[in-house]
Amino acid sequence: MSQLSHFELLAKYNLWMNKKIYEAAATLPESALSMDRGAFFGSIISTLNHILVGDTIWLKRFAKHPTPLASLNYMKCIEYPKALDQVIYSHFDDLVQARNKMDSLIEEFASELTHEMLNATLAYQNTTGAHFNKNFGYLVQHFFNHQTHHRGQVSALLHQAGVNIGDTDLLLLIPEQSPT
């Protein structure tokens, strides 16, 4: 499997998991979504916002890649988050709309990647202003890993609230192959 098809699979997994998580979260009242549950970002809605904040930050950085991607033009219209714990959308319905738009963009982004792009170096600043020059392919891997990490936290918070989101394994999206 190529790195390109791997990232396309992770984009598909991102969409699938977010759909499951948001459908599960929608069964709870807003008060339960915003209740501090002692997690790193406090509540379910704050953790979901953090995932969107992280996606926004990374995609804005990716939009500065030396080889421009049409899918990331949209990121020019999006404001850079002020903090990693910023609650951009306090109302769940607004967050759902933003998440759906972001997930579509992520799938388009993954489909536009090339081997040359992934092997390039991306210069960027982190949220504290430190400068870095890192392999773009590894940064894309981090981007998807970050989502998975925090979705796991949301899954646990939903479970604690009595909501089961079902199976979450990437394995379920890996296509079957004929034995060789």
PDB file of C-alpha atoms in Angstrom:
ATOM      1  CA  MET A   1       0.000   0.000   0.000  1.00  0.00           C
ATOM      2  CA  SER A   2       1.304   3.426  -0.863  1.00  0.00           C
ATOM      3  CA  GLN A   3       1.439   6.343   1.525  1.00  0.00           C
ATOM      4  CA  LEU A   4      -1.134   8.076  -0.689  1.00  0.00           C
ATOM      5  CA  SER A   5      -3.700   5.288  -0.369  1.00  0.00           C
ATOM      6  CA  HIS A   6      -2.951   5.130   3.373  1.00  0.00           C
ATOM      7  CA  PHE A   7      -3.888   8.803   3.788  1.00  0.00           C
ATOM      8  CA  GLU A   8      -7.015   8.343   1.665  1.00  0.00           C
ATOM      9  CA  LEU A   9      -8.022   5.483   3.981  1.00  0.00           C
ATOM     10  CA  LEU A  10      -7.375   7.653   7.047  1.00  0.00           C
ATOM     11  CA  ALA A  11      -9.498  10.447   5.549  1.00  0.00           C
ATOM     12  CA  LYS A  12     -12.302   7.934   4.994  1.00  0.00           C
ATOM     13  CA  TYR A  13     -11.847   6.695   8.591  1.00  0.00           C
ATOM     14  CA  ASN A  14     -11.961  10.285   9.864  1.00  0.00           C
ATOM     15  CA  LEU A  15     -15.299  10.854   8.116  1.00  0.00           C
ATOM     16  CA  TRP A  16     -16.743   7.516   9.278  1.00  0.00           C
ATOM     17  CA  MET A  17     -15.694   7.988  12.900  1.00  0.00           C
ATOM     18  CA  ASN A  18     -16.846  11.587  13.099  1.00  0.00           C
ATOM     19  CA  LYS A  19     -20.234  10.549  11.738  1.00  0.00           C
ATOM     20  CA  LYS A  20     -20.504   7.855  14.435  1.00  0.00           C
ATOM     21  CA  ILE A  21     -19.361  10.155  17.223  1.00  0.00           C
ATOM     22  CA  TYR A  22     -21.558  13.063  16.223  1.00  0.00           C
ATOM     23  CA  GLU A  23     -24.620  10.824  15.792  1.00  0.00           C
ATOM     24  CA  ALA A  24     -23.973   9.383  19.260  1.00  0.00           C
ATOM     25  CA  ALA A  25     -23.399  12.814  20.792  1.00  0.00           C
ATOM     26  CA  ALA A  26     -26.638  14.075  19.219  1.00  0.00           C
ATOM     27  CA  THR A  27     -28.566  11.693  21.489  1.00  0.00           C
ATOM     28  CA  LEU A  28     -27.489  13.736  24.519  1.00  0.00           C
ATOM     29  CA  PRO A  29     -28.928  17.090  25.572  1.00  0.00           C
ATOM     30  CA  GLU A  30     -26.660  20.142  25.173  1.00  0.00           C
ATOM     31  CA  SER A  31     -26.284  20.266  28.965  1.00  0.00           C
ATOM     32  CA  ALA A  32     -24.738  16.775  28.956  1.00  0.00           C
ATOM     33  CA  LEU A  33     -22.453  17.692  26.041  1.00  0.00           C
ATOM     34  CA  SER A  34     -21.149  20.779  27.840  1.00  0.00           C
ATOM     35  CA  MET A  35     -20.867  19.173  31.297  1.00  0.00           C
ATOM     36  CA  ASP A  36     -17.294  19.100  32.630  1.00  0.00           C
ATOM     37  CA  ARG A  37     -16.379  15.423  32.815  1.00  0.00           C
ATOM     38  CA  GLY A  38     -12.825  15.869  34.087  1.00  0.00           C
ATOM     39  CA  ALA A  39     -11.274  15.168  30.688  1.00  0.00           C
ATOM     40  CA  PHE A  40      -8.269  17.103  29.397  1.00  0.00           C
ATOM     41  CA  PHE A  41     -10.577  19.523  27.552  1.00  0.00           C
ATOM     42  CA  GLY A  42     -13.356  19.142  30.120  1.00  0.00           C
ATOM     43  CA  SER A  43     -16.516  18.361  28.210  1.00  0.00           C
ATOM     44  CA  ILE A  44     -17.561  16.407  25.153  1.00  0.00           C
ATOM     45  CA  ILE A  45     -18.273  19.577  23.184  1.00  0.00           C
ATOM     46  CA  SER A  46     -14.954  21.141  24.226  1.00  0.00           C
ATOM     47  CA  THR A  47     -13.057  18.032  23.120  1.00  0.00           C
ATOM     48  CA  LEU A  48     -14.918  17.964  19.805  1.00  0.00           C
ATOM     49  CA  ASN A  49     -14.038  21.642  19.371  1.00  0.00           C
ATOM     50  CA  HIS A  50     -10.381  20.859  20.111  1.00  0.00           C
ATOM     51  CA  ILE A  51     -10.333  18.288  17.306  1.00  0.00           C
ATOM     52  CA  LEU A  52     -11.742  20.928  14.933  1.00  0.00           C
ATOM     53  CA  VAL A  53      -9.215  23.480  16.224  1.00  0.00           C
ATOM     54  CA  GLY A  54      -6.368  21.024  15.590  1.00  0.00           C
ATOM     55  CA  ASP A  55      -7.645  20.214  12.114  1.00  0.00           C
ATOM     56  CA  THR A  56      -7.960  23.930  11.344  1.00  0.00           C
ATOM     57  CA  ILE A  57      -4.448  24.739  12.543  1.00  0.00           C
ATOM     58  CA  TRP A  58      -2.855  21.895  10.592  1.00  0.00           C
ATOM     59  CA  LEU A  59      -4.820  22.498   7.402  1.00  0.00           C
ATOM     60  CA  LYS A  60      -3.950  26.201   7.516  1.00  0.00           C
ATOM     61  CA  ARG A  61      -0.288  25.170   7.795  1.00  0.00           C
ATOM     62  CA  PHE A  62      -0.701  22.632   4.996  1.00  0.00           C
ATOM     63  CA  ALA A  63      -2.217  25.376   2.818  1.00  0.00           C
ATOM     64  CA  LYS A  64       1.245  26.993   2.821  1.00  0.00           C
ATOM     65  CA  HIS A  65       2.835  23.941   1.188  1.00  0.00           C
ATOM     66  CA  PRO A  66       5.103  24.909  -1.732  1.00  0.00           C
ATOM     67  CA  THR A  67       2.747  22.959  -4.028  1.00  0.00           C
ATOM     68  CA  PRO A  68      -0.692  24.497  -3.498  1.00  0.00           C
ATOM     69  CA  LEU A  69      -3.762  22.282  -3.150  1.00  0.00           C
ATOM     70  CA  ALA A  70      -7.123  23.472  -4.441  1.00  0.00           C
ATOM     71  CA  SER A  71      -8.916  21.798  -1.520  1.00  0.00           C
ATOM     72  CA  LEU A  72      -7.114  24.048   0.954  1.00  0.00           C
ATOM     73  CA  ASN A  73      -8.159  27.345  -0.653  1.00  0.00           C
ATOM     74  CA  TYR A  74     -11.126  27.273   1.731  1.00  0.00           C
ATOM     75  CA  MET A  75      -8.730  27.521   4.685  1.00  0.00           C
ATOM     76  CA  LYS A  76      -7.897  31.112   3.703  1.00  0.00           C
ATOM     77  CA  CYS A  77     -11.449  32.041   4.772  1.00  0.00           C
ATOM     78  CA  ILE A  78     -11.128  30.368   8.162  1.00  0.00           C
ATOM     79  CA  GLU A  79      -9.822  32.315  11.137  1.00  0.00           C
ATOM     80  CA  TYR A  80      -6.764  30.873  12.877  1.00  0.00           C
ATOM     81  CA  PRO A  81      -7.829  29.579  16.308  1.00  0.00           C
ATOM     82  CA  LYS A  82      -6.740  31.688  19.264  1.00  0.00           C
ATOM     83  CA  ALA A  83      -5.970  28.719  21.531  1.00  0.00           C
ATOM     84  CA  LEU A  84      -5.907  24.929  21.477  1.00  0.00           C
ATOM     85  CA  ASP A  85      -8.791  24.852  23.963  1.00  0.00           C
ATOM     86  CA  GLN A  86     -10.886  27.444  22.119  1.00  0.00           C
ATOM     87  CA  VAL A  87     -14.551  26.575  21.892  1.00  0.00           C
ATOM     88  CA  ILE A  88     -15.305  27.844  18.402  1.00  0.00           C
ATOM     89  CA  TYR A  89     -18.855  26.465  18.423  1.00  0.00           C
ATOM     90  CA  SER A  90     -20.664  26.251  21.739  1.00  0.00           C
ATOM     91  CA  HIS A  91     -23.867  25.011  20.081  1.00  0.00           C
ATOM     92  CA  PHE A  92     -23.743  21.435  18.891  1.00  0.00           C
ATOM     93  CA  ASP A  93     -25.667  22.032  15.634  1.00  0.00           C
ATOM     94  CA  ASP A  94     -23.164  24.711  14.578  1.00  0.00           C
ATOM     95  CA  LEU A  95     -20.284  22.377  15.415  1.00  0.00           C
ATOM     96  CA  VAL A  96     -21.871  19.592  13.337  1.00  0.00           C
ATOM     97  CA  GLN A  97     -22.075  21.864  10.285  1.00  0.00           C
ATOM     98  CA  ALA A  98     -18.446  22.960  10.643  1.00  0.00           C
ATOM     99  CA  ARG A  99     -17.312  19.363  11.179  1.00  0.00           C
ATOM    100  CA  ASN A 100     -19.146  18.158   8.062  1.00  0.00           C
ATOM    101  CA  LYS A 101     -17.513  20.882   5.957  1.00  0.00           C
ATOM    102  CA  MET A 102     -14.083  20.060   7.400  1.00  0.00           C
ATOM    103  CA  ASP A 103     -14.490  16.327   6.799  1.00  0.00           C
ATOM    104  CA  SER A 104     -15.389  16.886   3.145  1.00  0.00           C
ATOM    105  CA  LEU A 105     -12.359  19.105   2.779  1.00  0.00           C
ATOM    106  CA  ILE A 106     -10.105  16.479   4.421  1.00  0.00           C
ATOM    107  CA  GLU A 107     -11.238  13.810   1.964  1.00  0.00           C
ATOM    108  CA  GLU A 108     -10.584  16.150  -0.956  1.00  0.00           C
ATOM    109  CA  PHE A 109      -7.192  17.092   0.546  1.00  0.00           C
ATOM    110  CA  ALA A 110      -6.149  13.430   0.874  1.00  0.00           C
ATOM    111  CA  SER A 111      -7.139  12.724  -2.729  1.00  0.00           C
ATOM    112  CA  GLU A 112      -4.951  15.583  -4.006  1.00  0.00           C
ATOM    113  CA  LEU A 113      -1.730  14.489  -2.289  1.00  0.00           C
ATOM    114  CA  THR A 114       1.211  13.320  -4.378  1.00  0.00           C
ATOM    115  CA  HIS A 115       4.385  11.448  -3.460  1.00  0.00           C
ATOM    116  CA  GLU A 116       6.426  14.537  -4.325  1.00  0.00           C
ATOM    117  CA  MET A 117       4.391  16.670  -1.951  1.00  0.00           C
ATOM    118  CA  LEU A 118       4.678  14.157   0.877  1.00  0.00           C
ATOM    119  CA  ASN A 119       8.464  14.036   0.471  1.00  0.00           C
ATOM    120  CA  ALA A 120       8.797  17.827   0.624  1.00  0.00           C
ATOM    121  CA  THR A 121       9.634  19.879   3.696  1.00  0.00           C
ATOM    122  CA  LEU A 122       6.990  22.116   5.220  1.00  0.00           C
ATOM    123  CA  ALA A 123       8.090  25.209   7.121  1.00  0.00           C
ATOM    124  CA  TYR A 124       5.617  26.281   9.800  1.00  0.00           C
ATOM    125  CA  GLN A 125       5.235  27.912  13.192  1.00  0.00           C
ATOM    126  CA  ASN A 126       3.601  26.234  16.140  1.00  0.00           C
ATOM    127  CA  THR A 127       1.057  27.982  18.357  1.00  0.00           C
ATOM    128  CA  THR A 128       3.814  29.468  20.539  1.00  0.00           C
ATOM    129  CA  GLY A 129       5.675  30.907  17.541  1.00  0.00           C
ATOM    130  CA  ALA A 130       8.510  28.370  17.332  1.00  0.00           C
ATOM    131  CA  HIS A 131       9.665  27.651  13.765  1.00  0.00           C
ATOM    132  CA  PHE A 132       9.969  24.144  12.330  1.00  0.00           C
ATOM    133  CA  ASN A 133      10.908  22.494   9.039  1.00  0.00           C
ATOM    134  CA  LYS A 134       9.565  18.946   8.891  1.00  0.00           C
ATOM    135  CA  ASN A 135       8.726  16.258   6.375  1.00  0.00           C
ATOM    136  CA  PHE A 136       5.227  16.930   5.076  1.00  0.00           C
ATOM    137  CA  GLY A 137       4.273  13.229   4.947  1.00  0.00           C
ATOM    138  CA  TYR A 138       5.066  12.797   8.633  1.00  0.00           C
ATOM    139  CA  LEU A 139       3.054  15.927   9.445  1.00  0.00           C
ATOM    140  CA  VAL A 140       0.053  14.537   7.560  1.00  0.00           C
ATOM    141  CA  GLN A 141       0.427  11.304   9.572  1.00  0.00           C
ATOM    142  CA  HIS A 142       0.448  13.371  12.783  1.00  0.00           C
ATOM    143  CA  PHE A 143      -2.661  15.233  11.613  1.00  0.00           C
ATOM    144  CA  PHE A 144      -4.636  11.981  11.340  1.00  0.00           C
ATOM    145  CA  ASN A 145      -3.132  10.533  14.528  1.00  0.00           C
ATOM    146  CA  HIS A 146      -4.163  13.633  16.489  1.00  0.00           C
ATOM    147  CA  GLN A 147      -7.790  13.188  15.422  1.00  0.00           C
ATOM    148  CA  THR A 148      -7.789   9.526  16.386  1.00  0.00           C
ATOM    149  CA  HIS A 149      -6.278  10.245  19.797  1.00  0.00           C
ATOM    150  CA  HIS A 150      -8.916  12.801  20.749  1.00  0.00           C
ATOM    151  CA  ARG A 151     -11.813  10.871  19.213  1.00  0.00           C
ATOM    152  CA  GLY A 152     -10.797   8.066  21.575  1.00  0.00           C
ATOM    153  CA  GLN A 153     -11.231  10.498  24.453  1.00  0.00           C
ATOM    154  CA  VAL A 154     -14.668  11.519  23.147  1.00  0.00           C
ATOM    155  CA  SER A 155     -15.604   7.854  22.784  1.00  0.00           C
ATOM    156  CA  ALA A 156     -14.732   7.279  26.452  1.00  0.00           C
ATOM    157  CA  LEU A 157     -16.677  10.389  27.538  1.00  0.00           C
ATOM    158  CA  LEU A 158     -19.719   9.251  25.573  1.00  0.00           C
ATOM    159  CA  HIS A 159     -19.434   5.793  27.111  1.00  0.00           C
ATOM    160  CA  GLN A 160     -19.335   7.364  30.584  1.00  0.00           C
ATOM    161  CA  ALA A 161     -22.519   9.261  29.645  1.00  0.00           C
ATOM    162  CA  GLY A 162     -24.180   5.954  28.741  1.00  0.00           C
ATOM    163  CA  VAL A 163     -23.822   6.250  24.941  1.00  0.00           C
ATOM    164  CA  ASN A 164     -22.177   3.437  22.997  1.00  0.00           C
ATOM    165  CA  ILE A 165     -20.797   4.440  19.590  1.00  0.00           C
ATOM    166  CA  GLY A 166     -20.136   0.865  18.517  1.00  0.00           C
ATOM    167  CA  ASP A 167     -17.049  -0.488  16.779  1.00  0.00           C
ATOM    168  CA  THR A 168     -14.343   2.066  16.080  1.00  0.00           C
ATOM    169  CA  ASP A 169     -11.507   0.029  14.583  1.00  0.00           C
ATOM    170  CA  LEU A 170      -9.849   1.164  11.380  1.00  0.00           C
ATOM    171  CA  LEU A 171      -9.764  -2.536  10.577  1.00  0.00           C
ATOM    172  CA  LEU A 172     -13.437  -2.324   9.588  1.00  0.00           C
ATOM    173  CA  LEU A 173     -12.551  -0.035   6.663  1.00  0.00           C
ATOM    174  CA  ILE A 174      -9.560  -1.973   5.363  1.00  0.00           C
ATOM    175  CA  PRO A 175     -10.675  -3.681   2.153  1.00  0.00           C
ATOM    176  CA  GLU A 176     -10.512  -7.450   1.777  1.00  0.00           C
ATOM    177  CA  GLN A 177      -7.907  -8.768  -0.617  1.00  0.00           C
ATOM    178  CA  SER A 178      -7.648 -12.021  -2.453  1.00  0.00           C
ATOM    179  CA  PRO A 179      -5.118 -14.429  -0.946  1.00  0.00           C
ATOM    180  CA  THR A 180      -1.894 -14.577  -2.905  1.00  0.00           C
TER     181      THR A 180
END
